[in-house]
PDB file of C-alpha atoms and ligand atoms in Angstrom:
ATOM      1  CA  MET A   1      58.726  85.612 104.231  1.00 97.00           C
ATOM      2  CA  ILE A   2      59.628  81.941 103.733  1.00 97.00           C
ATOM      3  CA  LYS A   3      62.534  80.740 105.953  1.00 98.00           C
ATOM      4  CA  ILE A   4      64.455  77.862 105.108  1.00 98.00           C
ATOM      5  CA  ASN A   5      66.585  75.703 107.543  1.00 98.00           C
ATOM      6  CA  LYS A   6      69.665  74.966 106.836  1.00 98.00           C
ATOM      7  CA  LYS A   7      72.715  73.103 108.752  1.00 98.00           C
ATOM      8  CA  PRO A   8      74.299  74.421 111.373  1.00 97.00           C
ATOM      9  CA  ALA A   9      77.706  76.754 109.987  1.00 97.00           C
ATOM     10  CA  ALA A  10      79.861  79.764 110.530  1.00 97.00           C
ATOM     11  CA  LEU A  11      77.805  82.204 108.826  1.00 97.00           C
ATOM     12  CA  ILE A  12      78.035  85.135 110.717  1.00 98.00           C
ATOM     13  CA  TYR A  13      79.171  87.949 108.399  1.00 98.00           C
ATOM     14  CA  PRO A  14      80.946  90.511 107.541  1.00 97.00           C
ATOM     15  CA  VAL A  15      83.506  90.080 109.797  1.00 98.00           C
ATOM     16  CA  PRO A  16      86.674  91.894 109.210  1.00 98.00           C
ATOM     17  CA  ALA A  17      89.419  90.067 107.182  1.00 98.00           C
ATOM     18  CA  ALA A  18      91.948  91.965 109.801  1.00 98.00           C
ATOM     19  CA  MET A  19      96.127  91.439 108.729  1.00 98.00           C
ATOM     20  CA  VAL A  20      97.236  90.090 111.842  1.00 99.00           C
ATOM     21  CA  SER A  21     100.930  90.527 111.806  1.00 99.00           C
ATOM     22  CA  CYS A  22     102.884  88.274 114.905  1.00 98.00           C
ATOM     23  CA  GLY A  23     106.751  87.640 115.840  1.00 98.00           C
ATOM     24  CA  SER A  24     109.195  89.238 117.084  1.00 98.00           C
ATOM     25  CA  THR A  25     112.015  88.780 115.810  1.00 98.00           C
ATOM     26  CA  PRO A  26     112.554  89.224 111.499  1.00 98.00           C
ATOM     27  CA  ASP A  27     112.589  85.602 111.467  1.00 97.00           C
ATOM     28  CA  GLU A  28     109.394  84.976 112.937  1.00 98.00           C
ATOM     29  CA  PHE A  29     107.552  87.960 111.118  1.00 98.00           C
ATOM     30  CA  ASN A  30     104.400  86.810 110.288  1.00 98.00           C
ATOM     31  CA  ILE A  31     101.089  87.595 109.104  1.00 99.00           C
ATOM     32  CA  ILE A  32      97.932  85.894 108.825  1.00 99.00           C
ATOM     33  CA  THR A  33      94.790  86.743 107.392  1.00 99.00           C
ATOM     34  CA  ILE A  34      91.964  86.346 110.288  1.00 98.00           C
ATOM     35  CA  ALA A  35      88.317  86.665 109.787  1.00 98.00           C
ATOM     36  CA  TRP A  36      87.019  85.384 113.348  1.00 98.00           C
ATOM     37  CA  THR A  37      88.330  88.440 114.940  1.00 98.00           C
ATOM     38  CA  GLY A  38      85.913  90.889 117.706  1.00 98.00           C
ATOM     39  CA  THR A  39      85.547  92.822 120.527  1.00 98.00           C
ATOM     40  CA  ILE A  40      85.114  90.740 123.875  1.00 98.00           C
ATOM     41  CA  ASN A  41      84.683  93.197 126.064  1.00 98.00           C
ATOM     42  CA  SER A  42      85.009  97.114 126.645  1.00 98.00           C
ATOM     43  CA  VAL A  43      86.398  98.270 130.077  1.00 98.00           C
ATOM     44  CA  PRO A  44      89.451  96.644 129.915  1.00 98.00           C
ATOM     45  CA  PRO A  45      89.625  96.685 126.004  1.00 98.00           C
ATOM     46  CA  MET A  46      89.282  92.895 124.960  1.00 98.00           C
ATOM     47  CA  CYS A  47      89.707  90.887 122.315  1.00 98.00           C
ATOM     48  CA  TYR A  48      90.427  87.855 120.539  1.00 98.00           C
ATOM     49  CA  VAL A  49      91.337  85.857 117.779  1.00 99.00           C
ATOM     50  CA  SER A  50      90.361  82.232 116.536  1.00 98.00           C
ATOM     51  CA  ILE A  51      93.740  79.846 114.823  1.00 99.00           C
ATOM     52  CA  ARG A  52      93.849  76.757 113.451  1.00 98.00           C
ATOM     53  CA  LYS A  53      97.431  74.530 115.536  1.00 98.00           C
ATOM     54  CA  GLU A  54      98.606  73.850 111.834  1.00 98.00           C
ATOM     55  CA  ARG A  55      99.346  77.524 110.967  1.00 98.00           C
ATOM     56  CA  HIS A  56     102.421  79.053 110.882  1.00 98.00           C
ATOM     57  CA  SER A  57     101.474  81.907 112.898  1.00 99.00           C
ATOM     58  CA  TYR A  58      99.856  79.480 115.904  1.00 99.00           C
ATOM     59  CA  ASP A  59     102.705  78.774 117.889  1.00 98.00           C
ATOM     60  CA  ILE A  60     104.452  82.530 117.146  1.00 98.00           C
ATOM     61  CA  VAL A  61     101.511  83.345 118.572  1.00 98.00           C
ATOM     62  CA  LYS A  62     101.060  81.235 121.374  1.00 98.00           C
ATOM     63  CA  ARG A  63     105.012  81.440 122.089  1.00 98.00           C
ATOM     64  CA  ASN A  64     105.736  85.271 122.226  1.00 98.00           C
ATOM     65  CA  MET A  65     101.920  85.533 123.834  1.00 98.00           C
ATOM     66  CA  GLU A  66     101.064  88.743 121.858  1.00 98.00           C
ATOM     67  CA  PHE A  67      99.603  89.659 118.197  1.00 99.00           C
ATOM     68  CA  VAL A  68      98.830  92.991 115.731  1.00 99.00           C
ATOM     69  CA  ILE A  69      95.574  93.685 114.814  1.00 98.00           C
ATOM     70  CA  ASN A  70      95.843  95.643 111.949  1.00 98.00           C
ATOM     71  CA  TYR A  71      92.785  97.481 110.074  1.00 98.00           C
ATOM     72  CA  SER A  72      92.339  95.909 105.576  1.00 98.00           C
ATOM     73  CA  THR A  73      91.832  98.205 103.502  1.00 98.00           C
ATOM     74  CA  LYS A  74      90.715  97.920 100.734  1.00 97.00           C
ATOM     75  CA  ASP A  75      93.723  99.259  98.979  1.00 98.00           C
ATOM     76  CA  LEU A  76      95.693  96.060 100.811  1.00 98.00           C
ATOM     77  CA  VAL A  77      92.796  94.067  99.562  1.00 98.00           C
ATOM     78  CA  ARG A  78      95.895  91.886  97.502  1.00 98.00           C
ATOM     79  CA  GLU A  79      97.703  91.808 101.129  1.00 98.00           C
ATOM     80  CA  ALA A  80      95.044  90.401 102.917  1.00 98.00           C
ATOM     81  CA  ASP A  81      94.203  88.162 100.648  1.00 98.00           C
ATOM     82  CA  PHE A  82      98.028  86.509  99.481  1.00 98.00           C
ATOM     83  CA  CYS A  83      98.418  86.836 103.188  1.00 99.00           C
ATOM     84  CA  GLY A  84      95.226  84.368 103.722  1.00 98.00           C
ATOM     85  CA  ARG A  85      96.362  82.650 101.411  1.00 98.00           C
ATOM     86  CA  LYS A  86      99.885  81.094 101.968  1.00 98.00           C
ATOM     87  CA  SER A  87     101.957  80.724 104.408  1.00 98.00           C
ATOM     88  CA  GLY A  88     104.659  81.915 106.601  1.00 98.00           C
ATOM     89  CA  ARG A  89     106.596  78.650 106.701  1.00 98.00           C
ATOM     90  CA  GLU A  90     106.846  78.889 102.624  1.00 98.00           C
ATOM     91  CA  TYR A  91     106.913  82.694 102.307  1.00 98.00           C
ATOM     92  CA  ASN A  92     108.253  86.074 103.984  1.00 98.00           C
ATOM     93  CA  LYS A  93     104.973  87.846 102.856  1.00 98.00           C
ATOM     94  CA  PHE A  94     106.180  91.657 104.562  1.00 98.00           C
ATOM     95  CA  LYS A  95     108.835  91.312 101.841  1.00 98.00           C
ATOM     96  CA  GLU A  96     106.650  89.422  98.843  1.00 98.00           C
ATOM     97  CA  MET A  97     103.752  92.118  99.712  1.00 98.00           C
ATOM     98  CA  SER A  98     106.057  95.220  99.930  1.00 98.00           C
ATOM     99  CA  LEU A  99     104.979  95.567 103.995  1.00 98.00           C
ATOM    100  CA  THR A 100     107.068  97.109 106.107  1.00 98.00           C
ATOM    101  CA  PRO A 101     107.616  95.443 109.013  1.00 98.00           C
ATOM    102  CA  LEU A 102     108.299  97.747 112.638  1.00 98.00           C
ATOM    103  CA  LYS A 103     108.334  97.199 115.934  1.00 95.00           C
ATOM    104  CA  GLY A 104     105.137  98.094 118.640  1.00 98.00           C
ATOM    105  CA  GLU A 105     104.993 100.869 120.828  1.00 98.00           C
ATOM    106  CA  LYS A 106     103.867  98.156 123.796  1.00 98.00           C
ATOM    107  CA  VAL A 107     104.796  94.642 122.193  1.00 98.00           C
ATOM    108  CA  ASN A 108     107.332  93.403 120.966  1.00 98.00           C
ATOM    109  CA  SER A 109     105.417  92.199 118.003  1.00 98.00           C
ATOM    110  CA  VAL A 110     105.326  93.848 114.327  1.00 98.00           C
ATOM    111  CA  ILE A 111     103.368  95.748 112.699  1.00 98.00           C
ATOM    112  CA  ILE A 112     102.619  96.703 109.140  1.00 98.00           C
ATOM    113  CA  ALA A 113     103.101  99.767 108.916  1.00 98.00           C
ATOM    114  CA  GLU A 114     100.863 100.749 105.280  1.00 98.00           C
ATOM    115  CA  SER A 115      97.686 100.381 107.433  1.00 98.00           C
ATOM    116  CA  PRO A 116      96.189 103.125 108.832  1.00 98.00           C
ATOM    117  CA  ILE A 117      95.695 101.268 112.668  1.00 98.00           C
ATOM    118  CA  ASN A 118      97.362  98.758 113.836  1.00 98.00           C
ATOM    119  CA  ILE A 119      95.838  97.305 117.187  1.00 98.00           C
ATOM    120  CA  GLU A 120      98.294  95.652 119.822  1.00 99.00           C
ATOM    121  CA  CYS A 121      97.477  93.040 122.123  1.00 99.00           C
ATOM    122  CA  LYS A 122      98.516  91.269 125.086  1.00 98.00           C
ATOM    123  CA  VAL A 123      97.209  87.131 125.130  1.00 99.00           C
ATOM    124  CA  THR A 124      95.736  86.371 128.565  1.00 98.00           C
ATOM    125  CA  GLU A 125      94.308  83.338 127.836  1.00 98.00           C
ATOM    126  CA  ILE A 126      93.949  80.002 125.142  1.00 98.00           C
ATOM    127  CA  LYS A 127      90.590  78.639 124.488  1.00 98.00           C
ATOM    128  CA  GLU A 128      90.641  75.424 123.012  1.00 98.00           C
ATOM    129  CA  LEU A 129      87.401  75.288 121.103  1.00 98.00           C
ATOM    130  CA  GLY A 130      87.852  72.556 118.904  1.00 98.00           C
ATOM    131  CA  SER A 131      89.545  73.497 114.703  1.00 98.00           C
ATOM    132  CA  HIS A 132      90.826  76.546 116.367  1.00 98.00           C
ATOM    133  CA  ASP A 133      92.272  78.464 119.435  1.00 98.00           C
ATOM    134  CA  MET A 134      90.837  81.606 119.975  1.00 98.00           C
ATOM    135  CA  PHE A 135      93.189  83.699 122.037  1.00 99.00           C
ATOM    136  CA  LEU A 136      91.973  86.316 124.430  1.00 99.00           C
ATOM    137  CA  ALA A 137      93.882  89.604 124.540  1.00 99.00           C
ATOM    138  CA  GLU A 138      93.943  92.238 125.733  1.00 98.00           C
ATOM    139  CA  VAL A 139      94.366  95.642 123.995  1.00 98.00           C
ATOM    140  CA  VAL A 140      97.232  97.744 125.296  1.00 98.00           C
ATOM    141  CA  ASN A 141      98.465  99.862 122.580  1.00 98.00           C
ATOM    142  CA  ILE A 142      96.614 100.824 119.414  1.00 98.00           C
ATOM    143  CA  GLN A 143      98.463 103.032 116.704  1.00 98.00           C
ATOM    144  CA  VAL A 144      96.016 105.471 113.985  1.00 98.00           C
ATOM    145  CA  SER A 145      96.919 107.218 111.244  1.00 98.00           C
ATOM    146  CA  GLU A 146      96.772 111.354 111.280  1.00 97.00           C
ATOM    147  CA  ASP A 147      93.942 110.939 108.373  1.00 96.00           C
ATOM    148  CA  TYR A 148      91.432 108.857 110.373  1.00 97.00           C
ATOM    149  CA  ILE A 149      91.995 111.494 112.924  1.00 98.00           C
ATOM    150  CA  ASP A 150      89.380 114.209 113.708  1.00 97.00           C
ATOM    151  CA  LYS A 151      92.081 117.659 113.875  1.00 96.00           C
ATOM    152  CA  SER A 152      89.365 119.695 115.933  1.00 97.00           C
ATOM    153  CA  THR A 153      88.695 117.175 118.821  1.00 97.00           C
ATOM    154  CA  SER A 154      91.160 114.402 118.231  1.00 97.00           C
ATOM    155  CA  ALA A 155      88.852 111.735 118.183  1.00 97.00           C
ATOM    156  CA  ILE A 156      89.001 108.350 115.541  1.00 97.00           C
ATOM    157  CA  LYS A 157      87.082 109.282 113.038  1.00 96.00           C
ATOM    158  CA  MET A 158      86.587 105.973 110.705  1.00 95.00           C
ATOM    159  CA  LYS A 159      87.673 106.084 106.881  1.00 95.00           C
ATOM    160  CA  HIS A 160      84.719 104.130 106.279  1.00 93.00           C
ATOM    161  CA  GLN A 161      84.755 104.469 102.441  1.00 94.00           C
ATOM    162  CA  ASP A 162      88.239 103.001 102.523  1.00 96.00           C
ATOM    163  CA  LEU A 163      87.704 100.373 104.763  1.00 96.00           C
ATOM    164  CA  MET A 164      87.249  97.073 104.206  1.00 96.00           C
ATOM    165  CA  ALA A 165      85.064  93.208 105.308  1.00 97.00           C
ATOM    166  CA  TYR A 166      84.357  89.208 104.910  1.00 98.00           C
ATOM    167  CA  SER A 167      81.270  88.707 103.839  1.00 98.00           C
ATOM    168  CA  HIS A 168      80.750  85.022 102.862  1.00 98.00           C
ATOM    169  CA  GLY A 169      83.554  84.485 100.568  1.00 98.00           C
ATOM    170  CA  LYS A 170      84.439  87.830  99.443  1.00 98.00           C
ATOM    171  CA  TYR A 171      85.803  91.043 100.186  1.00 98.00           C
ATOM    172  CA  ILE A 172      83.550  93.623 100.735  1.00 97.00           C
ATOM    173  CA  GLN A 173      84.284  98.073 100.499  1.00 95.00           C
ATOM    174  CA  LEU A 174      82.685  99.490 103.425  1.00 92.00           C
ATOM    175  CA  GLY A 175      79.739 101.816 101.914  1.00 88.00           C
ATOM    176  CA  ASP A 176      77.844 105.200 102.539  1.00 91.00           C
ATOM    177  CA  ILE A 177      77.114 106.056 106.589  1.00 93.00           C
ATOM    178  CA  ILE A 178      73.029 105.072 106.829  1.00 95.00           C
ATOM    179  CA  GLU A 179      72.081 106.836 109.839  1.00 97.00           C
ATOM    180  CA  GLN A 180      74.012 108.098 113.655  1.00 96.00           C
ATOM    181  CA  ALA A 181      73.574 105.399 116.133  1.00 96.00           C
ATOM    182  CA  GLY A 182      71.221 106.534 118.456  1.00 97.00           C
ATOM    183  CA  PHE A 183      69.113 108.509 115.896  1.00 97.00           C
ATOM    184  CA  SER A 184      66.251 105.888 116.506  1.00 97.00           C
ATOM    185  CA  ILE A 185      65.345 107.582 119.787  1.00 97.00           C
ATOM    186  CA  LYS A 186      66.055 111.279 119.416  1.00 93.00           C
ATOM    187  CA  SER A 187      63.639 113.581 119.660  1.00 86.00           C
ATOM    188  CA  LYS A 188      63.099 115.087 116.222  1.00 75.00           C
ATOM    189  CA  THR A 189      62.549 118.658 117.410  1.00 68.00           C
TER     190      THR A 189
HETATM  191  C1  LIG Y 201      89.684  85.837 104.406  1.00 53.59           C
HETATM  192  C2  LIG Y 201      90.134  85.345 105.181  1.00 53.59           C
HETATM  193  C3  LIG Y 201      89.910  84.789 106.364  1.00 53.59           C
HETATM  194  C4  LIG Y 201      90.658  83.751 107.151  1.00 53.59           C
HETATM  195  N1  LIG Y 201      90.311  83.600 108.644  1.00 53.59           N
HETATM  196  C5  LIG Y 201      90.534  82.920 109.083  1.00 53.59           C
HETATM  197  C6  LIG Y 201      90.971  82.864 110.976  1.00 53.59           C
HETATM  198  O1  LIG Y 201      89.936  82.858 111.443  1.00 53.59           O
HETATM  199  N2  LIG Y 201      91.113  81.197 111.194  1.00 53.59           N
HETATM  200  C7  LIG Y 201      92.101  80.903 111.412  1.00 53.59           C
HETATM  201  O2  LIG Y 201      92.995  80.114 111.435  1.00 53.59           O
HETATM  202  N3  LIG Y 201      92.879  81.418 109.182  1.00 53.59           N
HETATM  203  C8  LIG Y 201      92.462  81.589 109.029  1.00 53.59           C
HETATM  204  N4  LIG Y 201      92.461  82.233 107.690  1.00 53.59           N
HETATM  205  C9  LIG Y 201      93.481  80.789 106.500  1.00 53.59           C
HETATM  206  C10 LIG Y 201      94.675  81.596 107.488  1.00 53.59           C
HETATM  207  O3  LIG Y 201      94.337  82.950 106.667  1.00 53.59           O
HETATM  208  C11 LIG Y 201      95.985  80.927 106.245  1.00 53.59           C
HETATM  209  O4  LIG Y 201      96.049  79.344 106.185  1.00 53.59           O
HETATM  210  C12 LIG Y 201      97.244  81.480 106.143  1.00 53.59           C
HETATM  211  O5  LIG Y 201      98.229  81.316 104.905  1.00 53.59           O
HETATM  212  C13 LIG Y 201      98.111  81.210 107.348  1.00 53.59           C
HETATM  213  O6  LIG Y 201      99.279  82.022 107.265  1.00 53.59           O
HETATM  214  P1  LIG Y 201     100.095  81.542 107.940  1.00 53.59           P
HETATM  215  O7  LIG Y 201     100.910  79.739 107.993  1.00 53.59           O
HETATM  216  O8  LIG Y 201     101.534  82.328 107.437  1.00 53.59           O
HETATM  217  O9  LIG Y 201     100.128  81.093 109.460  1.00 53.59           O
HETATM  218  C14 LIG Y 201      91.743  83.098 106.432  1.00 53.59           C
HETATM  219  C15 LIG Y 201      92.092  82.914 105.296  1.00 53.59           C
HETATM  220  C16 LIG Y 201      91.260  84.089 104.629  1.00 53.59           C
HETATM  221  C17 LIG Y 201      91.028  84.537 103.399  1.00 53.59           C
END
């Protein structure tokens, strides 16, 4: 395999294209699509979103110190793209995309009813990094659609075929399961 060196860039893909909702009153409700997001700790469960200061959502998240990560599905790809192209300064994105704002369970921030998984987060720290500020947050509640719950065990059952990711300028539908994690060390007897 011949490798070519390229200049440093943000090139860790695939990542989510999460619709992050914010705001605790209808006049400030907003949605921003975020690719720079991920898990950073298991106990307590913590995650981050990185937001440029110039985004309308930046001030809303900073003021409320809360946000909600709403899973994007293949059926919500148009909504996710729109929320990542237009600003809440000019558009009510809930109205434009016919999305339903509901109040979070453990946060005052809004959630997107149509998204199957809503991860409610409280900001613990804001780190200035350069182009973006990183909002570190603790996950305080998760709302999961019944469709994503195994009826017999009550465990979360991801519907991978319905989910989408973002990779190098493209939205990708997640596909088939290749293997169960841990399969490489399982005995074959
Ligand atoms: C797929 C995708 C991923 C994005 N990821 C980020 C991100 O991680 N951080 C960020 O600040 N902006 C990101 N953006 C840009 C914002 O979503 C976009 O500027 C949006 O219009 C800001 O909305 P607001 O002004 O209402 O906050 C992304 C856009 C798209 C389409």
